[in-house]
Amino acid sequence: MKRDPLNLNQKGSEFPLVLGRDVSGVVMECGLDVKYFKEGDEVWAAIPPWKQGSLAEFVCLSANEVSLKPKSLSHSAAAALPYVAATAWSALVNTCGLTLENSAEKRILILGGSGGVGTFAIQMLKAWGGHVTVTCSKDAERLVRGLGADHVVDYSAGPVELALGTLEKFDVILDNVGGDTESWALGLLKPWSGAKYVTLVTPFLQNTDLLGVADGMMQTGITVASKALKHLCKGVHYRWGFFIPNGAALDDISEMVDAGKIRAVVEAEFPFSQVPQAFQKVEEGHARGKTVVQVTGGGGDHAGR
Ligand SMILES: NC(=O)c1ccc[n+]([C@@H]2O[C@H](COP(=O)([O-])OP(=O)(O)OC[C@H]3O[C@@H](n4cnc5c(N)ncnc54)[C@H](OP(=O)(O)O)[C@@H]3O)[C@@H](O)[C@H]2O)c1
C-alpha cells in the first residue's frame, strides 16, 4: 500500500504482489500518445516501486521510464543494468553533480564496489575519466580492477578507514555499504571544496514501516536535514541517494554500452521455474554483480534483481 504515493488509501490492493524491478523485453502495445516507441521495439527499463512486477510475462510502463535496449546486449544481459544504472545515475549525477565533462578531475571513492550498483558505477565513472577507488573484499579485487577501478582497498584485511585515511582525499564518496561508514567516511572528503558524500543505505523505508507514511517521512526529513547541516559546518556535503526511474539516462547508458564502455556483470542466471532459488541466492549476499531471471512467453527476458 505504501509503495504507491498516489493510492495510499487503497488497502490490500497490491496482493498478490509480483516482484521484479528490472526489465528487458519487447513492446507489445503502445498508448495512443506514445510517439517514440512502437510495437516490436526492444526496450529496457527500471520499474518504479509501485509498478514493479517484471517477474511476469507483461509489465506496464510509462514511455518516459523506457529506453531502447543496447543493441549489443542480449535481453538477459540488458536486464542486469537498468535498476542499478538508474540508482547510480540518481546518486552520482543528480545528487553529486558528476558529468562527462567534469568527472576527469575528480577523485571518487566507492564503498562496496563489488555488488550491483558498485560494478555499474565503477564503469560509468571510468568511462567519464574519473579516478576511482573501490572498497571490496579480497576475492572481488580482480573483478573490480577488470571493470577499471584505479585503486582497490580490501575491507576485510583490517580497519578500512585507516587504509583509506592514508590516501589523497576525495571529491565524491558513493556509499553502498551503510552501517557505521558515515561515522568516518566524511572525514575522507576534501573539506570546503564542494565535496559530497552520498549514501544509498537510508532509514527511509524503515521509518515509514515503523511510523507510518506521514510520521515516517517527517522523521526521515528531520534526520537527513540535521545530518546535512552538521556536516556542512565541517565543509562537506552529506546526502541520501534514491533510485529514480529515468528513461533518458538509460538512453545515454545504452550508448555507452554499445560503445563498449560498460558491460553487464551477470553473476547468476535462473529460469523462471527457479525464482525461489534466485531470491535465495540474492538473500545470501556477497553479490558479484547481478542475478537475472529469464521469463519467457511475453516476448523478452526479465530480471528479478
Ligand atoms: N536508496 C535506494 O533507492 C537504493 C537503490 C538500490 C540499492 N540501494 C541499496 O544500496 C546498497 C547497494 O546495493 P547493491 O544492489 O549494489 O547491493 P549488492 O548487489 O547486494 O552488493 C553489495 C556489495 O557490497 C559488498 N560489501 C558488503 N559489506 C561490505 C563492506 N563493509 N565494504 C565493502 N563492500 C562490502 C558485498 O560483497 P561482500 O559481502 O562479499 O564483501 C556486495 O558485493 C544496498 O544496501 C541496497 O539496499 C538503495
Tab-separated table of C-alpha atoms and ligand atoms in Angstrom:
chain	number	residue	atom	x	y	z
A	1	MET	CA	0.000	0.000	0.000
A	2	LYS	CA	2.745	2.433	0.919
A	3	ARG	CA	4.642	1.848	-2.282
A	4	ASP	CA	2.211	3.887	-4.378
A	5	PRO	CA	2.163	7.555	-3.330
A	6	LEU	CA	-0.973	8.199	-5.433
A	7	ASN	CA	-3.040	5.399	-3.877
A	8	LEU	CA	-2.256	5.449	-0.168
A	9	ASN	CA	-5.815	4.655	0.864
A	10	GLN	CA	-6.312	1.509	-1.222
A	11	LYS	CA	-5.920	-1.233	1.368
A	12	GLY	CA	-4.552	-4.590	0.233
A	13	SER	CA	-4.635	-3.641	-3.428
A	14	GLU	CA	-1.099	-4.868	-4.092
A	15	PHE	CA	-1.615	-8.545	-3.342
A	16	PRO	CA	-0.704	-10.960	-4.780
A	17	LEU	CA	2.494	-8.966	-5.244
A	18	VAL	CA	4.608	-9.667	-8.329
A	19	LEU	CA	8.274	-8.825	-7.733
A	20	GLY	CA	10.949	-7.609	-10.146
A	21	ARG	CA	12.236	-4.107	-10.863
A	22	ASP	CA	14.386	-4.551	-13.997
A	23	VAL	CA	13.094	-5.494	-17.377
A	24	SER	CA	14.382	-6.037	-20.899
A	25	GLY	CA	11.853	-7.123	-23.480
A	26	VAL	CA	9.681	-6.261	-26.457
A	27	VAL	CA	6.941	-3.612	-26.707
A	28	MET	CA	3.597	-5.387	-27.185
A	29	GLU	CA	1.318	-2.340	-27.346
A	30	CYS	CA	1.605	1.444	-27.033
A	31	GLY	CA	-0.815	4.061	-25.746
A	32	LEU	CA	-2.201	6.498	-28.338
A	33	ASP	CA	0.054	9.352	-27.173
A	34	VAL	CA	3.247	7.318	-27.305
A	35	LYS	CA	5.245	8.557	-30.294
A	36	TYR	CA	8.826	7.482	-29.591
A	37	PHE	CA	8.190	3.717	-29.271
A	38	LYS	CA	6.312	1.273	-31.434
A	39	GLU	CA	5.158	-2.322	-31.202
A	40	GLY	CA	8.079	-4.711	-31.575
A	41	ASP	CA	10.767	-2.317	-30.254
A	42	GLU	CA	13.324	-3.968	-27.974
A	43	VAL	CA	13.420	-1.913	-24.789
A	44	TRP	CA	14.808	-1.914	-21.258
A	45	ALA	CA	13.613	-0.142	-18.125
A	46	ALA	CA	13.838	0.118	-14.370
A	47	ILE	CA	10.361	-0.008	-12.899
A	48	PRO	CA	9.183	2.355	-10.126
A	49	PRO	CA	8.343	0.570	-6.846
A	50	TRP	CA	4.577	0.980	-7.266
A	51	LYS	CA	4.533	-0.670	-10.715
A	52	GLN	CA	7.021	-3.445	-10.031
A	53	GLY	CA	6.424	-6.906	-11.418
A	54	SER	CA	8.955	-7.818	-14.097
A	55	LEU	CA	8.790	-11.471	-12.959
A	56	ALA	CA	5.738	-11.836	-15.198
A	57	GLU	CA	5.148	-12.047	-18.943
A	58	PHE	CA	3.923	-8.450	-19.189
A	59	VAL	CA	4.638	-5.192	-17.425
A	60	CYS	CA	3.022	-1.783	-17.964
A	61	LEU	CA	5.231	1.320	-18.019
A	62	SER	CA	5.121	4.997	-18.938
A	63	ALA	CA	7.064	5.967	-22.064
A	64	ASN	CA	9.432	8.227	-20.087
A	65	GLU	CA	10.565	5.243	-17.986
A	66	VAL	CA	11.510	3.148	-21.026
A	67	SER	CA	14.510	3.291	-23.351
A	68	LEU	CA	15.644	1.381	-26.433
A	69	LYS	CA	17.800	-1.533	-25.271
A	70	PRO	CA	21.515	-1.556	-26.215
A	71	LYS	CA	21.816	-3.494	-29.459
A	72	SER	CA	24.983	-5.247	-28.324
A	73	LEU	CA	23.352	-6.971	-25.315
A	74	SER	CA	21.025	-9.964	-25.084
A	75	HIS	CA	17.828	-9.391	-23.095
A	76	SER	CA	19.314	-11.363	-20.164
A	77	ALA	CA	22.420	-9.181	-20.011
A	78	ALA	CA	20.458	-5.969	-20.581
A	79	ALA	CA	18.077	-6.812	-17.726
A	80	ALA	CA	21.021	-6.726	-15.316
A	81	LEU	CA	21.598	-2.991	-15.730
A	82	PRO	CA	18.603	-0.585	-15.573
A	83	TYR	CA	17.856	-0.519	-11.818
A	84	VAL	CA	21.460	-0.213	-10.637
A	85	ALA	CA	22.234	2.173	-13.502
A	86	ALA	CA	19.292	4.467	-12.685
A	87	THR	CA	20.195	4.359	-8.965
A	88	ALA	CA	23.870	5.156	-9.568
A	89	TRP	CA	22.855	7.899	-12.029
A	90	SER	CA	20.488	9.444	-9.499
A	91	ALA	CA	23.177	9.430	-6.765
A	92	LEU	CA	26.213	10.434	-8.824
A	93	VAL	CA	24.708	12.703	-11.490
A	94	ASN	CA	21.579	14.218	-9.924
A	95	THR	CA	22.829	14.367	-6.327
A	96	CYS	CA	26.616	14.788	-6.671
A	97	GLY	CA	26.632	16.710	-9.963
A	98	LEU	CA	29.107	14.444	-11.789
A	99	THR	CA	29.022	14.606	-15.597
A	100	LEU	CA	31.050	13.500	-18.592
A	101	GLU	CA	32.552	16.990	-18.668
A	102	ASN	CA	33.613	17.379	-15.012
A	103	SER	CA	34.482	13.844	-13.852
A	104	ALA	CA	38.027	13.738	-15.219
A	105	GLU	CA	39.421	15.935	-12.480
A	106	LYS	CA	37.557	14.114	-9.686
A	107	ARG	CA	38.711	11.533	-7.162
A	108	ILE	CA	35.808	9.237	-6.341
A	109	LEU	CA	35.547	6.583	-3.623
A	110	ILE	CA	33.010	3.766	-3.971
A	111	LEU	CA	32.356	1.949	-0.698
A	112	GLY	CA	31.121	-1.521	-1.668
A	113	GLY	CA	32.218	-1.794	-5.309
A	114	SER	CA	31.559	-5.476	-5.985
A	115	GLY	CA	27.722	-5.541	-5.966
A	116	GLY	CA	25.128	-4.413	-8.492
A	117	VAL	CA	25.396	-0.645	-8.009
A	118	GLY	CA	29.168	-0.684	-7.483
A	119	THR	CA	30.039	-2.700	-10.587
A	120	PHE	CA	27.976	-0.300	-12.704
A	121	ALA	CA	29.218	2.901	-11.009
A	122	ILE	CA	32.894	1.976	-11.471
A	123	GLN	CA	32.398	1.554	-15.217
A	124	MET	CA	30.365	4.745	-15.693
A	125	LEU	CA	32.869	6.867	-13.781
A	126	LYS	CA	35.825	5.356	-15.613
A	127	ALA	CA	34.059	5.982	-18.947
A	128	TRP	CA	33.852	9.644	-17.851
A	129	GLY	CA	37.547	9.738	-16.907
A	130	GLY	CA	37.251	9.905	-13.103
A	131	HIS	CA	39.840	8.435	-10.720
A	132	VAL	CA	38.040	5.597	-8.923
A	133	THR	CA	38.996	3.988	-5.604
A	134	VAL	CA	36.914	0.998	-4.506
A	135	THR	CA	36.476	-0.979	-1.298
A	136	CYS	CA	35.569	-4.655	-1.553
A	137	SER	CA	36.703	-7.965	-0.123
A	138	LYS	CA	39.881	-9.670	-1.360
A	139	ASP	CA	38.163	-12.141	-3.689
A	140	ALA	CA	36.401	-9.336	-5.586
A	141	GLU	CA	39.564	-7.344	-6.308
A	142	ARG	CA	40.115	-8.939	-9.726
A	143	LEU	CA	36.525	-8.229	-10.763
A	144	VAL	CA	36.572	-4.531	-9.823
A	145	ARG	CA	40.035	-3.984	-11.338
A	146	GLY	CA	38.758	-5.609	-14.529
A	147	LEU	CA	35.940	-3.034	-14.568
A	148	GLY	CA	38.514	-0.230	-14.401
A	149	ALA	CA	38.997	0.594	-10.691
A	150	ASP	CA	42.268	2.533	-10.245
A	151	HIS	CA	42.811	1.652	-6.607
A	152	VAL	CA	41.298	-1.162	-4.552
A	153	VAL	CA	41.197	-1.444	-0.761
A	154	ASP	CA	40.351	-4.816	0.806
A	155	TYR	CA	37.952	-4.027	3.655
A	156	SER	CA	38.362	-7.492	5.153
A	157	ALA	CA	42.118	-7.020	5.728
A	158	GLY	CA	41.777	-4.645	8.701
A	159	PRO	CA	40.210	-1.278	9.594
A	160	VAL	CA	39.332	0.054	6.138
A	161	GLU	CA	39.071	3.652	7.377
A	162	LEU	CA	42.767	3.584	8.357
A	163	ALA	CA	43.840	2.296	4.932
A	164	LEU	CA	41.660	4.894	3.173
A	165	GLY	CA	42.911	7.633	5.511
A	166	THR	CA	46.444	7.294	4.093
A	167	LEU	CA	45.189	8.191	0.576
A	168	GLU	CA	44.713	11.616	-1.013
A	169	LYS	CA	41.274	12.985	-0.069
A	170	PHE	CA	38.225	12.525	-2.295
A	171	ASP	CA	35.765	14.789	-4.156
A	172	VAL	CA	32.865	12.310	-4.078
A	173	ILE	CA	32.031	9.232	-1.997
A	174	LEU	CA	29.283	6.778	-3.036
A	175	ASP	CA	28.352	4.612	-0.044
A	176	ASN	CA	26.719	1.263	-0.914
A	177	VAL	CA	27.517	-0.245	2.485
A	178	GLY	CA	25.957	1.911	5.228
A	179	GLY	CA	26.126	0.884	8.890
A	180	ASP	CA	28.874	2.807	10.659
A	181	THR	CA	30.547	4.040	7.438
A	182	GLU	CA	29.188	7.562	7.767
A	183	SER	CA	30.910	7.941	11.167
A	184	TRP	CA	34.305	8.016	9.387
A	185	ALA	CA	33.755	8.359	5.630
A	186	LEU	CA	33.022	12.095	5.548
A	187	GLY	CA	36.484	12.729	7.025
A	188	LEU	CA	37.944	11.342	3.779
A	189	LEU	CA	36.465	14.215	1.713
A	190	LYS	CA	38.332	17.400	0.717
A	191	PRO	CA	36.803	19.998	3.069
A	192	TRP	CA	35.499	23.373	1.836
A	193	SER	CA	35.744	22.315	-1.815
A	194	GLY	CA	32.148	21.278	-2.557
A	195	ALA	CA	32.988	17.601	-1.889
A	196	LYS	CA	29.966	15.307	-1.458
A	197	TYR	CA	29.148	12.059	0.337
A	198	VAL	CA	26.017	10.222	-0.850
A	199	THR	CA	24.702	7.075	0.798
A	200	LEU	CA	22.194	4.670	-0.758
A	201	VAL	CA	21.586	2.989	2.596
A	202	THR	CA	18.975	5.182	4.283
A	203	PRO	CA	16.364	4.608	7.019
A	204	PHE	CA	13.560	5.892	4.732
A	205	LEU	CA	11.680	2.572	4.328
A	206	GLN	CA	12.318	1.515	7.924
A	207	ASN	CA	10.902	4.827	9.161
A	208	THR	CA	7.715	4.567	7.081
A	209	ASP	CA	7.268	0.919	8.134
A	210	LEU	CA	7.675	1.780	11.803
A	211	LEU	CA	5.965	5.159	11.982
A	212	GLY	CA	3.557	5.225	9.025
A	213	VAL	CA	3.841	7.349	5.919
A	214	ALA	CA	3.385	10.859	7.353
A	215	ASP	CA	5.402	10.482	10.575
A	216	GLY	CA	7.985	8.312	8.848
A	217	MET	CA	8.580	10.891	6.145
A	218	MET	CA	8.774	13.659	8.723
A	219	GLN	CA	11.308	11.669	10.774
A	220	THR	CA	13.305	10.991	7.608
A	221	GLY	CA	13.307	14.682	6.688
A	222	ILE	CA	14.469	15.717	10.156
A	223	THR	CA	17.248	13.099	10.208
A	224	VAL	CA	18.678	13.966	6.794
A	225	ALA	CA	18.427	17.738	7.355
A	226	SER	CA	20.195	17.614	10.730
A	227	LYS	CA	22.983	15.390	9.366
A	228	ALA	CA	23.413	17.606	6.290
A	229	LEU	CA	23.643	20.709	8.495
A	230	LYS	CA	26.124	19.097	10.887
A	231	HIS	CA	28.464	18.131	8.040
A	232	LEU	CA	28.014	21.435	6.200
A	233	CYS	CA	29.543	23.128	9.256
A	234	LYS	CA	32.616	20.913	8.674
A	235	GLY	CA	32.811	21.927	4.993
A	236	VAL	CA	31.428	18.778	3.311
A	237	HIS	CA	28.032	17.845	1.849
A	238	TYR	CA	26.030	14.906	3.237
A	239	ARG	CA	23.266	13.455	1.018
A	240	TRP	CA	20.941	10.462	0.644
A	241	GLY	CA	20.586	8.862	-2.793
A	242	PHE	CA	17.443	7.168	-4.139
A	243	PHE	CA	16.516	5.205	-7.232
A	244	ILE	CA	14.603	7.360	-9.715
A	245	PRO	CA	13.148	5.857	-12.929
A	246	ASN	CA	14.887	7.617	-15.809
A	247	GLY	CA	14.431	6.575	-19.446
A	248	ALA	CA	16.574	9.480	-20.685
A	249	ALA	CA	19.532	8.374	-18.542
A	250	LEU	CA	19.107	4.843	-19.914
A	251	ASP	CA	19.396	6.294	-23.452
A	252	ASP	CA	22.849	7.702	-22.541
A	253	ILE	CA	23.843	4.478	-20.809
A	254	SER	CA	22.704	2.446	-23.810
A	255	GLU	CA	25.153	4.420	-25.995
A	256	MET	CA	27.971	3.789	-23.509
A	257	VAL	CA	27.156	0.050	-23.537
A	258	ASP	CA	27.087	-0.139	-27.342
A	259	ALA	CA	30.392	1.779	-27.440
A	260	GLY	CA	31.912	-0.990	-25.288
A	261	LYS	CA	32.466	1.288	-22.257
A	262	ILE	CA	30.048	-0.506	-19.923
A	263	ARG	CA	29.239	-4.193	-19.705
A	264	ALA	CA	26.613	-6.095	-17.762
A	265	VAL	CA	28.041	-8.046	-14.822
A	266	VAL	CA	25.792	-11.094	-14.514
A	267	GLU	CA	26.811	-13.377	-11.675
A	268	ALA	CA	23.998	-15.911	-11.986
A	269	GLU	CA	21.059	-16.625	-14.258
A	270	PHE	CA	17.967	-18.674	-13.370
A	271	PRO	CA	14.972	-19.911	-15.370
A	272	PHE	CA	11.553	-18.750	-14.160
A	273	SER	CA	10.917	-22.171	-12.578
A	274	GLN	CA	13.785	-21.406	-10.148
A	275	VAL	CA	12.698	-17.973	-8.923
A	276	PRO	CA	12.852	-19.139	-5.245
A	277	GLN	CA	16.475	-20.223	-5.747
A	278	ALA	CA	17.248	-16.882	-7.410
A	279	PHE	CA	15.906	-14.972	-4.410
A	280	GLN	CA	17.745	-17.311	-2.044
A	281	LYS	CA	20.964	-16.500	-3.902
A	282	VAL	CA	20.307	-12.767	-3.604
A	283	GLU	CA	19.450	-13.081	0.098
A	284	GLU	CA	22.736	-14.827	0.807
A	285	GLY	CA	24.528	-11.557	-0.024
A	286	HIS	CA	28.147	-11.271	-1.237
A	287	ALA	CA	26.862	-10.340	-4.690
A	288	ARG	CA	29.374	-10.044	-7.516
A	289	GLY	CA	27.205	-8.133	-9.954
A	290	LYS	CA	23.605	-9.144	-10.661
A	291	THR	CA	21.277	-12.129	-10.596
A	292	VAL	CA	18.955	-12.471	-13.608
A	293	VAL	CA	15.717	-14.437	-14.104
A	294	GLN	CA	14.543	-15.432	-17.582
A	295	VAL	CA	10.798	-15.102	-18.115
A	296	THR	CA	9.650	-16.414	-21.463
A	297	GLY	CA	6.233	-16.038	-23.030
A	298	GLY	CA	5.782	-12.260	-23.164
A	299	GLY	CA	8.460	-11.573	-25.726
A	300	GLY	CA	11.658	-10.942	-23.751
A	301	ASP	CA	13.778	-11.847	-20.745
A	302	HIS	CA	13.269	-10.156	-17.435
A	303	ALA	CA	15.467	-9.719	-14.412
A	304	GLY	CA	14.403	-10.119	-10.823
A	305	ARG	CA	17.142	-8.099	-9.154
B	1	LIG	N1	18.264	4.137	-1.900
B	1	LIG	C1	17.912	3.447	-2.983
B	1	LIG	O1	16.997	3.822	-3.748
B	1	LIG	C2	18.656	2.201	-3.290
B	1	LIG	C3	18.596	1.646	-4.569
B	1	LIG	C4	19.376	0.497	-4.829
B	1	LIG	C5	20.145	-0.054	-3.828
B	1	LIG	N2	20.134	0.512	-2.578
B	1	LIG	C6	20.974	-0.040	-1.510
B	1	LIG	O2	22.333	0.188	-1.895
B	1	LIG	C7	23.152	-0.866	-1.384
B	1	LIG	C8	23.986	-1.447	-2.521
B	1	LIG	O3	23.112	-2.026	-3.481
B	1	LIG	P1	23.633	-3.196	-4.417
B	1	LIG	O4	22.498	-3.571	-5.293
B	1	LIG	O5	24.933	-2.822	-5.034
B	1	LIG	O6	23.878	-4.364	-3.329
B	1	LIG	P2	24.536	-5.774	-3.571
B	1	LIG	O7	24.446	-6.133	-5.012
B	1	LIG	O8	23.974	-6.669	-2.549
B	1	LIG	O9	26.098	-5.515	-3.259
B	1	LIG	C9	26.622	-5.184	-2.026
B	1	LIG	C10	28.130	-5.460	-2.140
B	1	LIG	O10	28.831	-4.898	-1.028
B	1	LIG	C11	29.826	-5.826	-0.594
B	1	LIG	N3	30.096	-5.490	0.805
B	1	LIG	C12	29.443	-5.907	1.922
B	1	LIG	N4	29.966	-5.331	3.017
B	1	LIG	C13	30.966	-4.513	2.579
B	1	LIG	C14	31.857	-3.632	3.233
B	1	LIG	N5	31.833	-3.466	4.562
B	1	LIG	N6	32.754	-2.934	2.481
B	1	LIG	C15	32.780	-3.078	1.133
B	1	LIG	N7	31.947	-3.893	0.442
B	1	LIG	C16	31.048	-4.595	1.175
B	1	LIG	C17	29.184	-7.184	-0.832
B	1	LIG	O11	30.126	-8.225	-1.005
B	1	LIG	P3	30.859	-8.949	0.243
B	1	LIG	O12	29.848	-9.077	1.353
B	1	LIG	O13	31.295	-10.294	-0.264
B	1	LIG	O14	32.015	-8.052	0.576
B	1	LIG	C18	28.460	-6.957	-2.148
B	1	LIG	O15	29.312	-7.198	-3.258
B	1	LIG	C19	22.204	-1.882	-0.740
B	1	LIG	O16	22.169	-1.645	0.652
B	1	LIG	C20	20.842	-1.538	-1.346
B	1	LIG	O17	19.784	-1.884	-0.483
B	1	LIG	C21	19.430	1.616	-2.302
